[in-house]
mmCIF file of C-alpha atoms and ligand atoms in Angstrom:
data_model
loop_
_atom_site.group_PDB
_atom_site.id
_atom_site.type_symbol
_atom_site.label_atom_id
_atom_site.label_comp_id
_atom_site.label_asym_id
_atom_site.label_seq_id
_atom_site.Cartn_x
_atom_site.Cartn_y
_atom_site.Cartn_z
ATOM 1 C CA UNK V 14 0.000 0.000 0.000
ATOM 2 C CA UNK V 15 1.360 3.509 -0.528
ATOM 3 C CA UNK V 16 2.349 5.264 2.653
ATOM 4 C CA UNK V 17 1.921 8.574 4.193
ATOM 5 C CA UNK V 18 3.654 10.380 7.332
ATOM 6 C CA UNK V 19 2.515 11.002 10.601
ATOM 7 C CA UNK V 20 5.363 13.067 12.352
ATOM 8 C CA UNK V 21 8.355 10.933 11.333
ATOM 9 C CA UNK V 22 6.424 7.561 10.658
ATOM 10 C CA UNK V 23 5.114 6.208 7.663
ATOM 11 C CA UNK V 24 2.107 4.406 7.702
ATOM 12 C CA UNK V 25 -0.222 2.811 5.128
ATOM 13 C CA UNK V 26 -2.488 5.573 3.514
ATOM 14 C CA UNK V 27 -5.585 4.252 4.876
ATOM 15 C CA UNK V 28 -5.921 3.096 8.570
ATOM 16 C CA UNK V 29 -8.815 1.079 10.010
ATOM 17 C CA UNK V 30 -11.074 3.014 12.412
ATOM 18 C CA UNK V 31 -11.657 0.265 15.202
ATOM 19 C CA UNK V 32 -14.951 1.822 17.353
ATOM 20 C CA UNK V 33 -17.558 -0.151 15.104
ATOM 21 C CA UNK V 34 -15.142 -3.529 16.332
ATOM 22 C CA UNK V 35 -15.557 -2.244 20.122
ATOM 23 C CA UNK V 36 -19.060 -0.128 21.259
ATOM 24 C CA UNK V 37 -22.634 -1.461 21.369
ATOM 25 C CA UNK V 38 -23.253 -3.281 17.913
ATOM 26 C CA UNK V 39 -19.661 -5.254 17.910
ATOM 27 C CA UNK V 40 -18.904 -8.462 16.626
ATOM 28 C CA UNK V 41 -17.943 -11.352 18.486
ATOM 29 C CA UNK V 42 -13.838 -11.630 19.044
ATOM 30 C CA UNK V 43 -13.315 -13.878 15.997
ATOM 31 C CA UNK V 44 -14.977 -11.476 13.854
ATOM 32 C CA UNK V 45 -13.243 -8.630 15.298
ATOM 33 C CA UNK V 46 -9.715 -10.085 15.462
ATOM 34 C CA UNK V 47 -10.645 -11.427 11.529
ATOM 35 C CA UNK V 48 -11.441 -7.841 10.570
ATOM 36 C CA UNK V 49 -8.312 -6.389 12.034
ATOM 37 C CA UNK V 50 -6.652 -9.483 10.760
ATOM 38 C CA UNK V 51 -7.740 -8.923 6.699
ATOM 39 C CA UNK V 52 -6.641 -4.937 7.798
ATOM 40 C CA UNK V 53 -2.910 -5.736 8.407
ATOM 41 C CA UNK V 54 -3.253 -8.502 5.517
ATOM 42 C CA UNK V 55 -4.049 -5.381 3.219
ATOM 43 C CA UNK V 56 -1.019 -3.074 4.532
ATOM 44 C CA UNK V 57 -2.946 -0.729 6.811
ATOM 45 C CA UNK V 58 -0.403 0.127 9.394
ATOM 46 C CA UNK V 59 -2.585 2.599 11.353
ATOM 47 C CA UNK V 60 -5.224 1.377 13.544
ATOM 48 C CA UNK V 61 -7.214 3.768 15.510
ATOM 49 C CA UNK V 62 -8.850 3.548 18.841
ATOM 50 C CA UNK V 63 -9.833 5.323 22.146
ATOM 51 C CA UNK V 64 -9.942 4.320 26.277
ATOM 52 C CA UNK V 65 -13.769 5.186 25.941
ATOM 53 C CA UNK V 66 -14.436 2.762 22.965
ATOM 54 C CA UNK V 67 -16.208 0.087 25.212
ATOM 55 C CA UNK V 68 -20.430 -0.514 25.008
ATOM 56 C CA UNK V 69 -22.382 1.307 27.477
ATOM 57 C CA UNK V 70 -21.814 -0.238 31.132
ATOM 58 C CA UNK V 71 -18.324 -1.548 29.446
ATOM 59 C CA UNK V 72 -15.082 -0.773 31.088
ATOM 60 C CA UNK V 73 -12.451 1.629 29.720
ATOM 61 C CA UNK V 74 -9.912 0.218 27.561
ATOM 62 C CA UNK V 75 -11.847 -2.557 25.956
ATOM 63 C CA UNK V 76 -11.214 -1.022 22.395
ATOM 64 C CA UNK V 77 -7.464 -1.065 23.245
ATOM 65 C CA UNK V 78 -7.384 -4.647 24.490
ATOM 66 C CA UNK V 79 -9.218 -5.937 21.610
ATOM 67 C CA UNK V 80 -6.302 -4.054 19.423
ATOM 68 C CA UNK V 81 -3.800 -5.679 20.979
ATOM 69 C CA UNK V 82 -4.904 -9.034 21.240
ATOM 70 C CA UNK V 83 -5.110 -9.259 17.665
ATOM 71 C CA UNK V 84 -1.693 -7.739 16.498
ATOM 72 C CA UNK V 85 -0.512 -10.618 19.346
ATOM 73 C CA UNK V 86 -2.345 -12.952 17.331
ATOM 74 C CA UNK V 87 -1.272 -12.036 13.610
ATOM 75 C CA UNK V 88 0.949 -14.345 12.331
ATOM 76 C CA UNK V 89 2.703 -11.469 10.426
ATOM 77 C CA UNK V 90 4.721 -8.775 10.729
ATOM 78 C CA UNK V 91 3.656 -5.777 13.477
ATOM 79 C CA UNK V 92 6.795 -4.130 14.305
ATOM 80 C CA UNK V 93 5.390 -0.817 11.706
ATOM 81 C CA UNK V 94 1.601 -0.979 13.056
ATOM 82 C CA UNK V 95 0.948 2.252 14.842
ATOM 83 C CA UNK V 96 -1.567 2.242 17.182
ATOM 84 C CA UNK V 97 -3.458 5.625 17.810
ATOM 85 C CA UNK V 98 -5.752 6.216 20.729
ATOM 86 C CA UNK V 99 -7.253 9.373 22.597
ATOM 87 C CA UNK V 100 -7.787 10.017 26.351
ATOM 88 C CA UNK V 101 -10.463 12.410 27.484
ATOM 89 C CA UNK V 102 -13.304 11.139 26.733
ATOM 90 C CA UNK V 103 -15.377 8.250 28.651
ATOM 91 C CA UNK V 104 -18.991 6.408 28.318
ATOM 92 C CA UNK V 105 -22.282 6.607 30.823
ATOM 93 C CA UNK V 106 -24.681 3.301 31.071
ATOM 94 C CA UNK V 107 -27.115 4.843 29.299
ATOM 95 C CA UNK V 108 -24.983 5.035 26.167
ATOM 96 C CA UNK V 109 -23.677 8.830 25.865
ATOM 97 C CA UNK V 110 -20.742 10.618 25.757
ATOM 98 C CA UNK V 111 -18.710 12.417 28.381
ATOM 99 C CA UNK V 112 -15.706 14.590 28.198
ATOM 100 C CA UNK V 113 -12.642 14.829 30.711
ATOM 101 C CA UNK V 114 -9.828 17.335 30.256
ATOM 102 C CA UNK V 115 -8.363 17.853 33.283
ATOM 103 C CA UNK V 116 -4.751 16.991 33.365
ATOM 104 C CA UNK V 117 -4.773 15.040 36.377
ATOM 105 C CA UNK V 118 -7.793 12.503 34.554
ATOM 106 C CA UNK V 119 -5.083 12.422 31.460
ATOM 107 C CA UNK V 120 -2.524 11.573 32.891
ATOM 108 C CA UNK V 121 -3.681 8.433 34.255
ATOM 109 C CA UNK V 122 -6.018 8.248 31.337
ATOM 110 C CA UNK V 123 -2.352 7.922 29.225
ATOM 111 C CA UNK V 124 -0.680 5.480 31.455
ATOM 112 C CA UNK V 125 -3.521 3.009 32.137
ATOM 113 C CA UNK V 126 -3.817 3.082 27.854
ATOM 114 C CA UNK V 127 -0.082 2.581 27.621
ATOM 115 C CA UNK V 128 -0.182 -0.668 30.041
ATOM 116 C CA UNK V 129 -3.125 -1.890 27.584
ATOM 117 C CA UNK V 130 -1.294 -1.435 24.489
ATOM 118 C CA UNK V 131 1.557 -3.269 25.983
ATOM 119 C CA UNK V 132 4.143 -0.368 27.655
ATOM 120 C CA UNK V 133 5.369 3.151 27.101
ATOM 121 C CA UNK V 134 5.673 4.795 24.725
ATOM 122 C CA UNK V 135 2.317 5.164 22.983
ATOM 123 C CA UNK V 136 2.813 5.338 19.732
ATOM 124 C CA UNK V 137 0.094 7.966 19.144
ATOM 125 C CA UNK V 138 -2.128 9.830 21.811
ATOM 126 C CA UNK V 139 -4.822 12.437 20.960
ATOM 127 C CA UNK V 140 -6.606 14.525 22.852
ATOM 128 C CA UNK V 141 -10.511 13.011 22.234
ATOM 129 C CA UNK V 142 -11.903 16.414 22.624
ATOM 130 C CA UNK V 143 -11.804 19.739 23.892
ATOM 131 C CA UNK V 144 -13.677 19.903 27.362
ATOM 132 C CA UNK V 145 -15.177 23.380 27.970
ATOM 133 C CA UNK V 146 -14.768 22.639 31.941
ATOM 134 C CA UNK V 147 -10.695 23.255 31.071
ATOM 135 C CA UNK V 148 -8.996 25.876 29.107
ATOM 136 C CA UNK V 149 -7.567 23.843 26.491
ATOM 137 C CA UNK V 150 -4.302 24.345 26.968
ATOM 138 C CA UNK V 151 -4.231 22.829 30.678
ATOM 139 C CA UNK V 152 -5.203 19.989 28.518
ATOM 140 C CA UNK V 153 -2.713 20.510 25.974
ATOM 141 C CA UNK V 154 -0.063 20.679 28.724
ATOM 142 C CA UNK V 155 -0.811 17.722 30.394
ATOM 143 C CA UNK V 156 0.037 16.048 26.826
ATOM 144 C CA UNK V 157 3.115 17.885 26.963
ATOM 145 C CA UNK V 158 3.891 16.270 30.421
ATOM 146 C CA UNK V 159 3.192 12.839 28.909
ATOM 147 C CA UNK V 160 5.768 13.384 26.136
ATOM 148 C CA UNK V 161 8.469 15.088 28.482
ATOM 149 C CA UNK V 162 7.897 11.528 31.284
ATOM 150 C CA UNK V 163 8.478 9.449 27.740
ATOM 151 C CA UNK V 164 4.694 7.794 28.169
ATOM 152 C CA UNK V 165 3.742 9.042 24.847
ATOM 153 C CA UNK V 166 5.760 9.612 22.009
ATOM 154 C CA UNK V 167 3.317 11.697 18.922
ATOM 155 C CA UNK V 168 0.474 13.409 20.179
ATOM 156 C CA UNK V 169 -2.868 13.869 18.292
ATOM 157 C CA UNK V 170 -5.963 16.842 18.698
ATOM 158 C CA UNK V 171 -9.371 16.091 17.796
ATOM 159 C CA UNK V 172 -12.644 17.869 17.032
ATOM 160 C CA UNK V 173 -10.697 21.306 17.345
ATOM 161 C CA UNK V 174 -10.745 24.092 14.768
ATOM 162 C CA UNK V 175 -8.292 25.714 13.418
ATOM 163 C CA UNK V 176 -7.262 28.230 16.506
ATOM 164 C CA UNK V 177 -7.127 25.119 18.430
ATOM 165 C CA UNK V 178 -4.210 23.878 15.889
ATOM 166 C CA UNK V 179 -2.398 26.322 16.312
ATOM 167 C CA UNK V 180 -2.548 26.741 20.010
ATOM 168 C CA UNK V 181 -1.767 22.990 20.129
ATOM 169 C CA UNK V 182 1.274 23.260 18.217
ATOM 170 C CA UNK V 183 2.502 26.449 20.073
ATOM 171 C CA UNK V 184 2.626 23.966 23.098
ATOM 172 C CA UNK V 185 3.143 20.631 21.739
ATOM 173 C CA UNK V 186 5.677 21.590 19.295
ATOM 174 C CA UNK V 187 6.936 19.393 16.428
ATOM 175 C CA UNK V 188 5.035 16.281 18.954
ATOM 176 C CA UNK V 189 2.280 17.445 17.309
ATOM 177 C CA UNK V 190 1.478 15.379 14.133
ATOM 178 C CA UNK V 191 -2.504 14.675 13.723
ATOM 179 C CA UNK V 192 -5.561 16.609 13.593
ATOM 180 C CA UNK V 193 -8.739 14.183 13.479
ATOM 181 C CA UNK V 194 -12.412 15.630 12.746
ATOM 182 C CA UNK V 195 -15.048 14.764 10.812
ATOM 183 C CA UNK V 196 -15.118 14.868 7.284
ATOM 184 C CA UNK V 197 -16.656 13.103 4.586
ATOM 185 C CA UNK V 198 -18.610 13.544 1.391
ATOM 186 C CA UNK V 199 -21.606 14.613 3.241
ATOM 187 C CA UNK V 200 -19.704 16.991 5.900
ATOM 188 C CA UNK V 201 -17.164 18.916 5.062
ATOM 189 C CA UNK V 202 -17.251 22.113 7.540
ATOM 190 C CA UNK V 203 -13.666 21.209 8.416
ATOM 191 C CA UNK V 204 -12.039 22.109 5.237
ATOM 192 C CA UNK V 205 -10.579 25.175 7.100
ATOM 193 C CA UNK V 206 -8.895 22.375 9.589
ATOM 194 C CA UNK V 207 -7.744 20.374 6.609
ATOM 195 C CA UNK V 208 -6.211 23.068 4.717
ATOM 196 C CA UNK V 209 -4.329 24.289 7.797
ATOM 197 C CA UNK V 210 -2.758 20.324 8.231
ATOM 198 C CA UNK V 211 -1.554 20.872 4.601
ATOM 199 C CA UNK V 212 0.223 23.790 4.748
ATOM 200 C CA UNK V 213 1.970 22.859 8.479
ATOM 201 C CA UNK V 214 2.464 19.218 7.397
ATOM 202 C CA UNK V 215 -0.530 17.866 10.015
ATOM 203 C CA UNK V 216 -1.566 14.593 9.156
ATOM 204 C CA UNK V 217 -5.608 15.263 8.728
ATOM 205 C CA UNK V 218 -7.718 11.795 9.448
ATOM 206 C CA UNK V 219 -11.174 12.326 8.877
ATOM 207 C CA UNK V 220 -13.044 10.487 11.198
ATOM 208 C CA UNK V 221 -16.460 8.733 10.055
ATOM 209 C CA UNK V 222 -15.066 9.462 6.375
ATOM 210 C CA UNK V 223 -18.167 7.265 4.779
ATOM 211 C CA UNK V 224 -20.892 9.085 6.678
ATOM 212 C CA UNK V 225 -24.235 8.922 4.783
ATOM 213 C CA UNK V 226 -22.850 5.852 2.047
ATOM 214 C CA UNK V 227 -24.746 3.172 3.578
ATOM 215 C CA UNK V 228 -23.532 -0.057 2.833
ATOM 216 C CA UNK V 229 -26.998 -0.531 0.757
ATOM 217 C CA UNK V 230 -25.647 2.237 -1.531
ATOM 218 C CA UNK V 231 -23.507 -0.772 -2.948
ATOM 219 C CA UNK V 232 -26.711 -2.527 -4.847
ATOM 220 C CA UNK V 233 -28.715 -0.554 -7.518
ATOM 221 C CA UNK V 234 -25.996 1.710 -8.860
ATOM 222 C CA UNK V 235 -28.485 3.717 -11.674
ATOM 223 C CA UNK V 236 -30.771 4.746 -9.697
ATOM 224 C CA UNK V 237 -28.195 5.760 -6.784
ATOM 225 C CA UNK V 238 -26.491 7.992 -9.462
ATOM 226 C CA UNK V 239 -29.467 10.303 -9.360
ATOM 227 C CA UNK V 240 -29.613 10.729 -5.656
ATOM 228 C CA UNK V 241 -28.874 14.698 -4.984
ATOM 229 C CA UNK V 242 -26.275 14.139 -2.097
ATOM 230 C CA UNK V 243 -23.926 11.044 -3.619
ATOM 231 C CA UNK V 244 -24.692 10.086 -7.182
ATOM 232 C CA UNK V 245 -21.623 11.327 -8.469
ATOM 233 C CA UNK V 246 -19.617 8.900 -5.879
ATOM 234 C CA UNK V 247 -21.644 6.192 -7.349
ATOM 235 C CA UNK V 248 -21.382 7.061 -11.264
ATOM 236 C CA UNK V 249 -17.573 7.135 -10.248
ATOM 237 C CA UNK V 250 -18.257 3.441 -8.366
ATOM 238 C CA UNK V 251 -20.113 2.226 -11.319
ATOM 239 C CA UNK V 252 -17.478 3.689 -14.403
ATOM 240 C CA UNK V 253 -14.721 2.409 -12.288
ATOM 241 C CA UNK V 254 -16.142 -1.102 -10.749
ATOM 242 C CA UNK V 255 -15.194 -0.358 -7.361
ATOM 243 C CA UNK V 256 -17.692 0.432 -4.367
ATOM 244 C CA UNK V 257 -18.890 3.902 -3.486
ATOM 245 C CA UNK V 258 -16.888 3.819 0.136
ATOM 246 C CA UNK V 259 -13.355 3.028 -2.353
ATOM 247 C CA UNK V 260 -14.471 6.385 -4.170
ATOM 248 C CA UNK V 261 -15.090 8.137 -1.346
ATOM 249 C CA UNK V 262 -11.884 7.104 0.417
ATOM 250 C CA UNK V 263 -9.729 7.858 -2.727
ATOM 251 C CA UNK V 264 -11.381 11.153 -2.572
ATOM 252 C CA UNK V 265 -10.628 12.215 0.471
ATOM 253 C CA UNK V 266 -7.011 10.994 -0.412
ATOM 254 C CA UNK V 267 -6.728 13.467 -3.013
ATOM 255 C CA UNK V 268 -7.773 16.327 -0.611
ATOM 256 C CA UNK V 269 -4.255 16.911 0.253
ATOM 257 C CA UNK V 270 -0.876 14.765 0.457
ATOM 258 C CA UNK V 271 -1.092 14.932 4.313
ATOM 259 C CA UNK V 272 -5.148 13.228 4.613
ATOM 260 C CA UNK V 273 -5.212 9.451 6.204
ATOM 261 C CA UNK V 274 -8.358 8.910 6.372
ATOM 262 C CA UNK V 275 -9.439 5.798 9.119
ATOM 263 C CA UNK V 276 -12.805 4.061 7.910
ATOM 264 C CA UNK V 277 -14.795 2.001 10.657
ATOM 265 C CA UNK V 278 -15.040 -1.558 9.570
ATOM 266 C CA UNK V 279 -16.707 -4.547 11.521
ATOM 267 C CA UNK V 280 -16.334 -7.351 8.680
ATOM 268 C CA UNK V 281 -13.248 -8.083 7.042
ATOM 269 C CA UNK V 282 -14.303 -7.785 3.846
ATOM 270 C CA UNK V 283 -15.047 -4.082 4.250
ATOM 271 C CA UNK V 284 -12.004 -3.590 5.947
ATOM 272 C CA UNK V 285 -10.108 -5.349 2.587
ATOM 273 C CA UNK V 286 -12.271 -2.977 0.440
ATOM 274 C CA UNK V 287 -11.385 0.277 2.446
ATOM 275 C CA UNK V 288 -7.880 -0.620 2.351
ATOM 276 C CA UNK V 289 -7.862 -1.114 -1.670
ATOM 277 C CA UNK V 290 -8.631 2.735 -1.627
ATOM 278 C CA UNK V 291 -5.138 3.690 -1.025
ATOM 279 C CA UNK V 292 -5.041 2.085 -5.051
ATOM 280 C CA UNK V 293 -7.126 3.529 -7.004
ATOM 281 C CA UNK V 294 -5.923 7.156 -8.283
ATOM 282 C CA UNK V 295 -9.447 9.397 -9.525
ATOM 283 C CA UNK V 296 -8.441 11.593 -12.623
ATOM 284 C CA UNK V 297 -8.958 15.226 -12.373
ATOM 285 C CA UNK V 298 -12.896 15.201 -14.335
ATOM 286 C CA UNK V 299 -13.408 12.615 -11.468
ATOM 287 C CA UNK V 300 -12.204 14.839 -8.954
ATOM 288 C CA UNK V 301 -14.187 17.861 -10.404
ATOM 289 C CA UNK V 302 -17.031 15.947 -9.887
ATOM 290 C CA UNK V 303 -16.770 14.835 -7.001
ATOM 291 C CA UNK V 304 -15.198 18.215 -5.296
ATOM 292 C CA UNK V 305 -18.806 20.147 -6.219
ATOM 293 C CA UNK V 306 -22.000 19.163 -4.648
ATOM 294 C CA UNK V 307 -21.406 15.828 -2.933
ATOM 295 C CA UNK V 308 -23.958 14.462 -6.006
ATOM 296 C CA UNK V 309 -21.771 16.186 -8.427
ATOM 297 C CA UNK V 310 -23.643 18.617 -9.624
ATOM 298 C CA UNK V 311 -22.440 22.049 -10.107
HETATM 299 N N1 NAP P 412 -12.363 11.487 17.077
HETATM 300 C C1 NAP P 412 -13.646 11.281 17.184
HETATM 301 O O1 NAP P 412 -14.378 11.994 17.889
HETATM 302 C C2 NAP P 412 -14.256 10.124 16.433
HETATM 303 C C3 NAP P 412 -15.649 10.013 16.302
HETATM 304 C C4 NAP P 412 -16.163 8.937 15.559
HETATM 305 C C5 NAP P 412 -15.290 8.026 14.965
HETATM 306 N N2 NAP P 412 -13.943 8.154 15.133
HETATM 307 C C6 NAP P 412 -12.983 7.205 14.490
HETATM 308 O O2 NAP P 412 -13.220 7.217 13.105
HETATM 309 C C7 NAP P 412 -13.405 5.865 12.648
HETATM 310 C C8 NAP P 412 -14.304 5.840 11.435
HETATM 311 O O3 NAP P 412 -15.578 6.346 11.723
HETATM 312 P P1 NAP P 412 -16.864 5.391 11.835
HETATM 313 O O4 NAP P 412 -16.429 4.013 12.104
HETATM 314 O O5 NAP P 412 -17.783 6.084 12.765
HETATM 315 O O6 NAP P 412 -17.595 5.573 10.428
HETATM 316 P P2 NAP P 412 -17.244 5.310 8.891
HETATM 317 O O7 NAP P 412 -15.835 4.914 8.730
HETATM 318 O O8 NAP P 412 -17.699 6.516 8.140
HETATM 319 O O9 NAP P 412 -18.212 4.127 8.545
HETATM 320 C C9 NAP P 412 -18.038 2.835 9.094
HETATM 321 C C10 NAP P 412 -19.107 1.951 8.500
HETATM 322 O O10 NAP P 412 -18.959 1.916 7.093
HETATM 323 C C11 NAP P 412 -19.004 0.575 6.629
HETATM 324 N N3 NAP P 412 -17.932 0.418 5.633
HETATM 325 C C12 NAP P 412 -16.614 0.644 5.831
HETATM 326 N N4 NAP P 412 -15.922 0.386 4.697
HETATM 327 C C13 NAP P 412 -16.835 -0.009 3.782
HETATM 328 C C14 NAP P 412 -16.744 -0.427 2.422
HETATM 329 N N5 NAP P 412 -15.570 -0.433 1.808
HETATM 330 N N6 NAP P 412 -17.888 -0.787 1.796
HETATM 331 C C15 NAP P 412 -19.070 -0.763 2.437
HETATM 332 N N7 NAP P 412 -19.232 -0.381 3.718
HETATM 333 C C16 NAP P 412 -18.117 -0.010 4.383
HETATM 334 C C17 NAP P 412 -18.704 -0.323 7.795
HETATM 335 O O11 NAP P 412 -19.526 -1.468 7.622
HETATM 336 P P3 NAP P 412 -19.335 -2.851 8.402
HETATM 337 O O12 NAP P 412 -19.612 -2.512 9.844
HETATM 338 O O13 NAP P 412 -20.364 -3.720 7.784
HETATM 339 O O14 NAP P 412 -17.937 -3.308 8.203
HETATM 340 C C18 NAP P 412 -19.008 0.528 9.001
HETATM 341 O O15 NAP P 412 -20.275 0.190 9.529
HETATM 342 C C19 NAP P 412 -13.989 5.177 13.888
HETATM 343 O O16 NAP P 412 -13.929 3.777 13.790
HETATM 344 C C20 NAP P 412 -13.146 5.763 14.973
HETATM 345 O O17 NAP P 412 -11.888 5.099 15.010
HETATM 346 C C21 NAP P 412 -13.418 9.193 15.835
#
């Protein structure tokens, strides 16, 4: 697979997004470890993850253990698999989402994920989210503190804009390698963020990067071409003979030379599929197309 850089690591240019293998809705272990399995098979060497990616009622770190159980268990090489997670974030029973910035929750937060993922450093550590209980860069310097004491090595922001970048690299420094937000066909309010990673040499990776392609979208190409949000991904599907998702990965690949992006995958044979994205090169009439109106339309 080609490669991109994060910092001064080259990875595979698509990663696997692990939350759909860990929260409410997961597969049993041998589909999991499979998926993560046909992942590395394909030459993704970034797999994301998060302490907080555990089902409602779950226990932090479940994501994480699942992660390392299978790289343990692949029978190939691991040694260039870079494991990303985030701190800052946690679950309640009832299924939501909490936020937890304070440096003293971090820091443990870091060094309980770094005894999951099998010691110090971390390979990759981003900040889940900005918590407006903390002035962000109490958070920020609590990552610094975790790079300085050697428990992580790169450090990561997420859901920030583009102020937030630059604050983060003001205090983080050349640590500083990854922006993650949401981006996909069907949202893309953080082209601001992704231009910014561009031009400082951020890697960008769009989280949920197939939002809105269902898998459905994969039957019935004609009359999916009309469909006002993402016919044009599926005319490009259709002309080329790959799926919609492929399209919409490669596009978000040509965004910029510093995008990764991370799809979610809970079978392996949509983890193989994402992964074939980092192959197939869209022309610049494809690109046109597919950089207006998310159908294509001007
Ligand atoms: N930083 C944050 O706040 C944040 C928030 C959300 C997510 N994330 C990260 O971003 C990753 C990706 O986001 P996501 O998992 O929410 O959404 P996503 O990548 O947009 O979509 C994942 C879904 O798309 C399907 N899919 C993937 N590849 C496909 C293909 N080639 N063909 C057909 N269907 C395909 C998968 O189906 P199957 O399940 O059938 O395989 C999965 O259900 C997450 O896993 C997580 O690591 C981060």
């Amino acid at each position: 697979m080609r490669l991109r850089t994060l910092g001064d690591v080259r990875v595979g240019a698509v990663g696997l997004g692990t939350m759909p293998l860990s929260i409410e809705g997961r597969p049993d272990e041998a589909r999991a470890v499979a998926t993560v399995h046909a992942a590395l098979d394909a030459g993704v060497t970034l797999l994301d993850t998060a302490d907080s990616y555990h089902p409602p009622g779950g226990a932090p770190g479940e994501g994480e253990l699942l992660v390392s159980r299978a790289l343990a268990s692949y029978g190939g090489r691991t040694d260039g698999v870079l494991v990303a997670t985030k701190g800052g974030r946690g679950r309640t029973a009832d299924g939501g989402w909490t936020v937890d910035g304070r440096p003293a929750h971090l820091r443990r937060a870091a060094e309980e994920s770094a005894r999951r993922l099998g010691g110090t450093p971390i390979g990759l550590y981003q900040l889940h989210k900005p918590d407006p209980a903390v002035p962000y860069a109490e958070s920020l310097g609590a990552i610094r503190e975790l790079i300085d004491a050697g428990t992580v090595r790169l450090a990561g922001i997420s859901n920030v804009d583009t102020e937030r970048i630059l604050l983060a690299r003001e205090i983080l420094g050349d640590r500083l390698v990854s922006v993650q937000n949401r981006y996909s066909p069907a949202v893309r309010e953080s082209e601001a963020e992704l231009r910014l990673c561009a031009e400082l040499g951020l890697a960008f990776l769009p989280w949920s990067p197939l939002g809105g392609i269902s898998r459905s979208s994969l039957d019935g190409a004609s009359a999916l071409e009309a469909d006002p949000e993402f016919g044009g991904f599926h005319r490009v599907a259709r002309e080329r003979g790959v799926s919609p998702q492929r399209v919409a990965l490669a596009w978000l690949l040509a965004r910029s030379e510093t995008v990764l992006p991370i799809p979610g995958a809970s079978r392996p044979e949509t983890a193989r599929d994402s992964a074939g994205a980092a192959g197939l090169c869209l022309g610049p009439e494809e690109l046109a197309l597919l950089d207006g109106r998310p159908g294509g339309a001007a």
